Amino acid sequence: MSEGRVELDAVVVGAGFAGMYQLIKLSELGLTAKAFEAGDGVGGTWYWNRYPGARCDVESLEYSYGFSSELEQEWVWTERYPTQPEIERYANHVADRFDLRKDIQFETRVTAAHYDDATGRWHVDTDKGDRVSATYLVMASGCLSHRQDPRDRFTGVDSFKGDWYHTAAWPKGGVDFTGKRVGIIGTGSTAIQVIPQVAKQAEHLTVFQRTANFSVPAMNRLLSDEEQDALKARYQEHRQDAKESAFGVPVPMPTKGALECTADEQFEALESRWQAGGVAPFMLAFTDVLINQGSNDVVADFIRSKIRTTVKDPAVAELLCPNDHPLGTKRPCVDIDYFETYNRDNVSLVSVRKTPIEEITPNGIRTTEKEYELDAIVFAIGFDAMTGALFDIDITGRDGLALTEAWKDGPRTYLGIMTAGFPNMFLITGPQSPSVLSNMMVSIEQHVEWLSDAIAYVRERGLDTIEATTEAQDAWVDHSIEVGNSTLYPKANSWYMGANVPGKVRVFTPYIGGVGPYREKCNEVVAAGYEGFALSSSLATA
Ligand code: NA7
């Protein structure tokens, strides 16, 4: 017993798509569980990122739960790529349909989670004063949920007399930029979505770009009933293909490297993908886009040629052409009219690589060249990815070991699901799993099902704890980094490498071995009796 604490079987941190499905599975196991959620609604990423133009770049029929055939059959998507409002509606529908709200405490942040060696239980505290004790702790806190605070990155933010916004903390009522001079800092996936929308409203928009990014057209459209019904008729087969795929979306696998193709074959492969829209097919145009610089150049040159033909001012086009990282090694973007937006008279582009931002002033943004007077600033500067949300919580495991200490040289997990020294603590889409390099819905469902099965397995055998062994973890971390290093990813200063956060350890964090092979590995581990995990009685091992 843990004195003065509410006793539960499980605490789930976060009520996004991971946390919601986890609650469903825990309830199926007959366990008592509660999710703590910082927002006042469900949806996680899709709750917070409500900036204009926010849209998923995985197709709606694929970016949805597959665990319930009733759910997938009854829900009707309206567009090929779902907008934030539509995904948020879907999340709310799921919460209502599966009666999840009774087990979610909103507007509450978990502040600490300490493993108690004596009782083998997790002691969880929140900013609202909750004190809970639970056998299992499930971190469904998201890979991209700790946003970078502009005040940590720029001096003078608080002196700005206009309004400023972070795209990941957008006001619920929206923002009217009519008649305003707006500045946007950033040109990542988020900025590429928000820029065309703000440009339509603002009197003038100035984009402050540090790194030009690759982007391909979404070719978004409304979904017809016929198209939707046809896919729903073979939904499970389609989802199975996704589970066995490279990125969690069913895309035919290429058979030839780019340099094995003639120039005509290369063009045909790329032009057809450009016209069809979407990013995964581009990365899978040839077998070696992410591992061979020469092949990568073929695809990158094609996209640069599209930028040059789309953007009318050659100097602006040149600035927009990525030239310092291989295609795909920073998150490749999917856009609607992004490059076209620079043809508008009310949009200008500033390279802060050439003329860095010195400070935010009361009147706007000052670069080394001049001061830009602005009425509003939008910071689309990204996240402390993968580990940020975990480190926000004071997590300690066995013998009081802090997670920040255990991971001081970079995150260490076994399969991205557990970390040695932290018994019964599960990570959903954790570091060293496909996570952000995959369709998150596919990876979330796999992890929730895997860990729920593991909990059932442990309980059926009358055991108390499951924990990654250090040996298995070391081998998995080495493997994950080795696979990453065999690709072009380490060449970029990306958030995949932790390079966007000053002082963060530079290491390739997700697993790029492919969704299908990764799933197979997870299944093999189970078939071998949870190989690489120690299953035991907590008191015996404490
Ligand atoms: P990203 O992809 O991290 O993009 C952030 C952008 O902000 C990127 O262009 C950065 O330039 C820029 N940035 C960040 N800090 C600065 C400073 N200090 N000065 C100038 N420019 C800066 O975040 P997103 O929100 O777009 O996307 C994150 C993921 O969410 C996305 O990949 C999807 O998976 C969903 P940089 O490239 O670092 O030079």
Short mmCIF file of N, CA, C and O in Angstrom, two decimals, residues 17 42-56 60 63 75-79 81-94 170-174 193 197 220:
data_model
loop_
_atom_site.label_atom_id
_atom_site.label_comp_id
_atom_site.label_asym_id
_atom_site.label_seq_id
_atom_site.Cartn_x
_atom_site.Cartn_y
_atom_site.Cartn_z
N PHE A 17 -3.89 10.09 -29.38
CA PHE A 17 -4.33 8.81 -29.95
C PHE A 17 -3.69 7.62 -29.22
O PHE A 17 -4.30 6.56 -29.11
N VAL A 42 -9.31 15.91 -25.85
CA VAL A 42 -8.47 14.81 -26.35
C VAL A 42 -7.82 15.21 -27.68
O VAL A 42 -8.18 16.21 -28.28
N GLY A 43 -6.88 14.40 -28.13
CA GLY A 43 -6.31 14.60 -29.46
C GLY A 43 -4.81 14.85 -29.49
O GLY A 43 -4.19 14.75 -30.54
N GLY A 44 -4.23 15.23 -28.34
CA GLY A 44 -2.77 15.39 -28.29
C GLY A 44 -2.28 16.42 -29.30
O GLY A 44 -2.71 17.57 -29.30
N THR A 45 -1.37 15.99 -30.16
CA THR A 45 -0.84 16.86 -31.22
C THR A 45 -1.95 17.62 -31.93
O THR A 45 -1.82 18.80 -32.24
N TRP A 46 -3.06 16.92 -32.17
CA TRP A 46 -4.15 17.51 -32.95
C TRP A 46 -5.07 18.37 -32.10
O TRP A 46 -5.99 18.99 -32.60
N TYR A 47 -4.81 18.41 -30.82
CA TYR A 47 -5.47 19.36 -29.93
C TYR A 47 -4.67 20.67 -29.93
O TYR A 47 -5.24 21.75 -30.04
N TRP A 48 -3.35 20.54 -29.83
CA TRP A 48 -2.51 21.73 -29.66
C TRP A 48 -2.24 22.46 -30.96
O TRP A 48 -2.19 23.69 -31.00
N ASN A 49 -1.98 21.70 -32.03
CA ASN A 49 -1.55 22.32 -33.30
C ASN A 49 -2.75 22.73 -34.15
O ASN A 49 -3.04 22.12 -35.17
N ARG A 50 -3.44 23.79 -33.70
CA ARG A 50 -4.66 24.20 -34.41
C ARG A 50 -4.41 25.48 -35.22
O ARG A 50 -5.31 26.30 -35.40
N TYR A 51 -3.19 25.64 -35.70
CA TYR A 51 -2.86 26.81 -36.55
C TYR A 51 -3.55 26.67 -37.91
O TYR A 51 -3.87 25.55 -38.34
N PRO A 52 -3.77 27.80 -38.61
CA PRO A 52 -4.43 27.70 -39.91
C PRO A 52 -3.61 26.85 -40.88
O PRO A 52 -2.39 27.03 -40.97
N GLY A 53 -4.26 25.95 -41.56
CA GLY A 53 -3.58 25.09 -42.53
C GLY A 53 -3.09 23.78 -41.94
O GLY A 53 -2.57 22.94 -42.67
N ALA A 54 -3.28 23.59 -40.61
CA ALA A 54 -2.79 22.35 -39.98
C ALA A 54 -3.52 21.15 -40.57
O ALA A 54 -4.75 21.09 -40.59
N ARG A 55 -2.75 20.21 -41.03
CA ARG A 55 -3.31 19.07 -41.75
C ARG A 55 -2.32 17.92 -41.66
O ARG A 55 -1.11 18.15 -41.64
N CYS A 56 -2.82 16.72 -41.59
CA CYS A 56 -1.92 15.56 -41.54
C CYS A 56 -1.39 15.28 -42.93
O CYS A 56 -2.11 15.42 -43.92
N SER A 60 -6.07 10.40 -44.82
CA SER A 60 -7.01 10.21 -43.72
C SER A 60 -7.43 8.74 -43.54
O SER A 60 -7.54 8.27 -42.41
N TYR A 63 -4.56 7.38 -41.68
CA TYR A 63 -4.25 8.00 -40.39
C TYR A 63 -5.49 7.88 -39.51
O TYR A 63 -6.18 8.87 -39.19
N TRP A 75 -16.99 5.92 -39.60
CA TRP A 75 -16.45 7.27 -39.70
C TRP A 75 -16.24 7.64 -41.17
O TRP A 75 -15.67 6.87 -41.94
N VAL A 76 -16.70 8.82 -41.55
CA VAL A 76 -16.57 9.26 -42.94
C VAL A 76 -15.59 10.43 -43.00
O VAL A 76 -15.79 11.46 -42.34
N TRP A 77 -14.51 10.24 -43.75
CA TRP A 77 -13.53 11.31 -43.94
C TRP A 77 -13.94 12.14 -45.15
O TRP A 77 -14.53 11.60 -46.10
N THR A 78 -13.62 13.43 -45.11
CA THR A 78 -14.09 14.26 -46.22
C THR A 78 -13.01 14.55 -47.27
O THR A 78 -13.31 14.77 -48.42
N GLU A 79 -11.73 14.58 -46.81
CA GLU A 79 -10.67 14.94 -47.76
C GLU A 79 -9.57 13.88 -47.75
O GLU A 79 -9.42 13.11 -46.80
N TYR A 81 -6.34 14.33 -47.41
CA TYR A 81 -5.52 14.60 -46.23
C TYR A 81 -6.38 15.34 -45.21
O TYR A 81 -6.93 16.39 -45.52
N PRO A 82 -6.51 14.81 -44.01
CA PRO A 82 -7.45 15.40 -43.05
C PRO A 82 -6.92 16.68 -42.42
O PRO A 82 -5.74 16.79 -42.11
N THR A 83 -7.81 17.64 -42.23
CA THR A 83 -7.45 18.88 -41.54
C THR A 83 -7.43 18.64 -40.04
O THR A 83 -8.03 17.68 -39.54
N GLN A 84 -6.78 19.56 -39.33
CA GLN A 84 -6.77 19.47 -37.85
C GLN A 84 -8.18 19.41 -37.28
O GLN A 84 -8.46 18.56 -36.41
N PRO A 85 -9.11 20.29 -37.70
CA PRO A 85 -10.46 20.21 -37.09
C PRO A 85 -11.11 18.85 -37.30
O PRO A 85 -11.79 18.33 -36.42
N GLU A 86 -10.88 18.26 -38.47
CA GLU A 86 -11.51 16.96 -38.74
C GLU A 86 -10.88 15.87 -37.86
O GLU A 86 -11.59 15.01 -37.32
N ILE A 87 -9.57 15.92 -37.70
CA ILE A 87 -8.92 14.90 -36.85
C ILE A 87 -9.34 15.09 -35.40
O ILE A 87 -9.58 14.12 -34.68
N GLU A 88 -9.47 16.34 -34.99
CA GLU A 88 -9.90 16.58 -33.60
C GLU A 88 -11.34 16.08 -33.40
O GLU A 88 -11.65 15.49 -32.36
N ARG A 89 -12.17 16.27 -34.40
CA ARG A 89 -13.55 15.73 -34.30
C ARG A 89 -13.52 14.21 -34.18
O ARG A 89 -14.26 13.61 -33.41
N TYR A 90 -12.67 13.60 -34.98
CA TYR A 90 -12.52 12.13 -34.95
C TYR A 90 -12.06 11.68 -33.56
O TYR A 90 -12.62 10.73 -32.98
N ALA A 91 -11.07 12.38 -33.00
CA ALA A 91 -10.57 12.03 -31.66
C ALA A 91 -11.71 12.13 -30.63
O ALA A 91 -11.87 11.25 -29.77
N ASN A 92 -12.51 13.18 -30.75
CA ASN A 92 -13.63 13.34 -29.81
C ASN A 92 -14.68 12.27 -30.01
O ASN A 92 -15.28 11.78 -29.05
N HIS A 93 -14.90 11.90 -31.26
CA HIS A 93 -15.85 10.82 -31.55
C HIS A 93 -15.39 9.52 -30.87
O HIS A 93 -16.19 8.81 -30.25
N VAL A 94 -14.10 9.24 -30.98
CA VAL A 94 -13.56 8.02 -30.37
C VAL A 94 -13.73 8.08 -28.84
O VAL A 94 -14.15 7.10 -28.22
N TRP A 170 -1.75 27.35 -30.47
CA TRP A 170 -2.56 28.33 -31.21
C TRP A 170 -3.86 28.61 -30.46
O TRP A 170 -4.47 27.67 -29.94
N PRO A 171 -4.29 29.87 -30.42
CA PRO A 171 -5.54 30.17 -29.70
C PRO A 171 -6.73 29.43 -30.31
O PRO A 171 -6.84 29.33 -31.54
N LYS A 172 -7.60 28.93 -29.43
CA LYS A 172 -8.74 28.14 -29.91
C LYS A 172 -9.66 28.92 -30.82
O LYS A 172 -10.25 28.38 -31.75
N GLY A 173 -9.80 30.19 -30.54
CA GLY A 173 -10.72 31.00 -31.36
C GLY A 173 -10.14 31.43 -32.69
O GLY A 173 -10.80 32.10 -33.47
N GLY A 174 -8.88 31.07 -32.96
CA GLY A 174 -8.24 31.49 -34.20
C GLY A 174 -7.69 32.90 -34.08
O GLY A 174 -7.86 33.58 -33.06
N GLN A 193 2.80 24.71 -43.97
CA GLN A 193 1.33 24.67 -44.00
C GLN A 193 0.72 26.02 -43.66
O GLN A 193 -0.29 26.43 -44.22
N GLN A 197 -1.68 30.06 -45.78
CA GLN A 197 -2.94 30.52 -45.18
C GLN A 197 -2.82 31.95 -44.67
O GLN A 197 -3.69 32.78 -44.91
N ASN A 220 -4.17 17.46 -52.68
CA ASN A 220 -5.33 17.16 -51.85
C ASN A 220 -6.61 17.28 -52.68
O ASN A 220 -6.67 18.00 -53.66
#
